[in-house]
Short mmCIF file of C-alpha atoms in Angstrom, two decimals:
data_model
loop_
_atom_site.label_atom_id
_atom_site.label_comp_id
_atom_site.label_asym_id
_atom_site.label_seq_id
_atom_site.Cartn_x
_atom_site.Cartn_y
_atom_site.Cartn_z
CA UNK A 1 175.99 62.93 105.99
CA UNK A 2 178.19 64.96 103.89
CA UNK A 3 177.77 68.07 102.06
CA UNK A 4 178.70 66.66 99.23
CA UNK A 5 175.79 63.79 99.99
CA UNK A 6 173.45 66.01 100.90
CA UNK A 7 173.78 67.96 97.59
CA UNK A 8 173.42 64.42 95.59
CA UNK A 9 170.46 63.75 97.32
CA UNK A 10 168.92 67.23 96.64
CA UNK A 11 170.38 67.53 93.10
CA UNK A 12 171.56 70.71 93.45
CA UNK A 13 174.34 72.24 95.91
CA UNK A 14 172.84 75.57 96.69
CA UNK A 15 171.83 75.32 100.15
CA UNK A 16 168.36 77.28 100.07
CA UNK A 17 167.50 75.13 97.11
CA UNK A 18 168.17 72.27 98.88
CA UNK A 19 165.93 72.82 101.96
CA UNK A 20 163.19 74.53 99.53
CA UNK A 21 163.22 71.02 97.89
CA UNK A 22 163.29 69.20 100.89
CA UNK A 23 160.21 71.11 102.53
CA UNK A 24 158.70 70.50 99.15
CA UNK A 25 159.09 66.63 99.31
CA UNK A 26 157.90 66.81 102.76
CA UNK A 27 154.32 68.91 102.22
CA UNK A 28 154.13 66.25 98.69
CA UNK A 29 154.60 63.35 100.80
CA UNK A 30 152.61 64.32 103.97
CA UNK A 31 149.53 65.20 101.73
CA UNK A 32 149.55 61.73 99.36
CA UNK A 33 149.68 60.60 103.15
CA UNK A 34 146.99 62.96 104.53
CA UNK A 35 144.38 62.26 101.18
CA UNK A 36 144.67 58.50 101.49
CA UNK A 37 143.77 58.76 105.39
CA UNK A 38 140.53 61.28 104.38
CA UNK A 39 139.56 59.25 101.22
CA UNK A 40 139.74 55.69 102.16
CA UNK A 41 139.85 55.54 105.90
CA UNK A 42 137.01 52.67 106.57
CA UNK A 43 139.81 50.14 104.36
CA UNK A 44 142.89 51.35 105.26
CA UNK A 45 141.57 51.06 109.10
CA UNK A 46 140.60 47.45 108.58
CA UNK A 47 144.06 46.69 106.79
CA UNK A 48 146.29 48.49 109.24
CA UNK A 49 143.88 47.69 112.32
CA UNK A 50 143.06 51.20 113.64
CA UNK A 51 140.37 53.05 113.92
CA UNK A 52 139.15 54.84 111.23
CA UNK A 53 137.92 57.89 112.95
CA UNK A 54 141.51 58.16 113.63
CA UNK A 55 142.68 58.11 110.04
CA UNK A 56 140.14 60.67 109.47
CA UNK A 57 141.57 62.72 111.98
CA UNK A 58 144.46 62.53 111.19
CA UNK A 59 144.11 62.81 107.66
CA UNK A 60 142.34 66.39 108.40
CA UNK A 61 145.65 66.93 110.73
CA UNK A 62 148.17 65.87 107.53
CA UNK A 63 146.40 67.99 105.31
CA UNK A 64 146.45 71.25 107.32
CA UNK A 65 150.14 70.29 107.81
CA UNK A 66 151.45 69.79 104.42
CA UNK A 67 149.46 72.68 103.09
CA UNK A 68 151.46 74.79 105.56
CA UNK A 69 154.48 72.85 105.24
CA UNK A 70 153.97 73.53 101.03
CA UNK A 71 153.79 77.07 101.85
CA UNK A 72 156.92 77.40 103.53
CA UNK A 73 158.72 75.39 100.83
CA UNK A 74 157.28 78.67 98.12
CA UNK A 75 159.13 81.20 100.19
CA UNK A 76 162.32 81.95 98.23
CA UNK A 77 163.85 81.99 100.97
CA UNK A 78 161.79 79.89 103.69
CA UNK A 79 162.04 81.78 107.33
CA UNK A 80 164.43 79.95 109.89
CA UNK A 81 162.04 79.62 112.61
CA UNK A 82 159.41 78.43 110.43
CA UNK A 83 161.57 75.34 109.15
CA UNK A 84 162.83 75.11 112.37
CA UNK A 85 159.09 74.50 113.41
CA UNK A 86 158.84 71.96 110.58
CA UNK A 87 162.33 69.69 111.76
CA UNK A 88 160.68 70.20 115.47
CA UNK A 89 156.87 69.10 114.18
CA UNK A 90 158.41 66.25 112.48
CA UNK A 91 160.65 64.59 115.55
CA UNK A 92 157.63 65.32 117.90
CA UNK A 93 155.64 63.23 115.21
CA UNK A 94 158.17 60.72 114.82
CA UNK A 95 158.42 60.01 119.25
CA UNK A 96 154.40 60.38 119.13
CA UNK A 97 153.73 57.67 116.75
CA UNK A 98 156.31 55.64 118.45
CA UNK A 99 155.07 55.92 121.36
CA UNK A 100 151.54 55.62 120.46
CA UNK A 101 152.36 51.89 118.93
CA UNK A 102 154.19 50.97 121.92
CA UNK A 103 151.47 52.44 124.27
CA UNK A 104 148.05 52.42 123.19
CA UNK A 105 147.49 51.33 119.63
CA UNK A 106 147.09 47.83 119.36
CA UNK A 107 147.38 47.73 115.02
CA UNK A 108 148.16 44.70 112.53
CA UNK A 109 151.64 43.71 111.96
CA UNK A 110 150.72 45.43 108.66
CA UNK A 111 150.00 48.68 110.60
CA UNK A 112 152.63 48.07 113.62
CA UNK A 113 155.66 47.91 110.35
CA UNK A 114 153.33 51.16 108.63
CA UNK A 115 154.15 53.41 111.83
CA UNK A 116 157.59 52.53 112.17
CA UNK A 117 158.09 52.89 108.68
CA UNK A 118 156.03 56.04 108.29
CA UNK A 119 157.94 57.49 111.42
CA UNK A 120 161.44 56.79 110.20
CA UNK A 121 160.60 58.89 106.99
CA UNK A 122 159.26 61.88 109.30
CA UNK A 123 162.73 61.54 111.14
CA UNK A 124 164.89 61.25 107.67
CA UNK A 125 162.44 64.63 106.73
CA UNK A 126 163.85 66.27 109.90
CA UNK A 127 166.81 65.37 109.69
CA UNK A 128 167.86 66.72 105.82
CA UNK A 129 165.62 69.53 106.58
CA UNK A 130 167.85 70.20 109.74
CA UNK A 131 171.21 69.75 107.30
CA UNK A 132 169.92 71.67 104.42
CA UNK A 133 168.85 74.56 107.00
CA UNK A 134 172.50 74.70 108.44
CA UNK A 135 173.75 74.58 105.07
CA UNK A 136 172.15 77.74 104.49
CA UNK A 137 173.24 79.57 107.51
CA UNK A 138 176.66 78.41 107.15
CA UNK A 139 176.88 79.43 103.35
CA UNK A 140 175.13 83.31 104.58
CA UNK A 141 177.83 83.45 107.16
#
């Protein structure tokens, strides 16, 4: 992806903006995610054919993330390491899920296209947040 892409998709071109945002859309996203899992994990177990203990857990998980993930995004200027924990959080989230559905869960084809689809969004989250962060240290240099 381009620069010039990566600014259209963050509507602005200043670099620490642009990962600010992107940490931002992350922690928004991951917590919708994490209060659905807490607040209506006996249905959305039955509909994507897991367990809802795990929702639950992972719902606690999600929410303990974003909030720290939301935190990071209100830095003016978010620490390196700590987004570089964030892009490393989110690929290790992406392969675990991944692996997970190939390996142990057994979920409806409603739940089997929810992971994959839920993991390729972690990934694209790593990913800009991985461009936007070498944006910045490229525009300090």
């Amino acid at each position: 992806m381009s620069a010039t892409q990566l600014a259209t998709l963050a509507r602005t071109s200043a670099p620490q903006a642009m990962l600010r945002r992107f940490l931002a859309l992350d922690a928004v996203v991951t917590g919708t995610n994490a209060l659905a899992y807490l607040a209506f994990s006996g249905p959305l177990g039955r509909f994507l054919g897991v367990d809802s203990t795990l929702l639950l857990a992972l719902g606690a998980f999600l929410a303990a993330y974003a909030a720290g993930v939301g935190l990071l995004a209100a830095h003016r200027q978010p620490p390196t390491l700590g987004v570089q924990a964030v892009v490393d959080m989110n690929l290790a989230w992406t392969a675990a899920s991944l692996t997970a559905l190939v390996l142990w869960l057994t979920p409806s084809t409603a739940g089997a296209v929810w992971t994959v689809l839920q993991s390729l969004t972690v990934a694209g989250f790593a990913g800009l947040q991985y461009m936007a962060l070498k944006a910045r240290q490229g525009s300090s240099d």
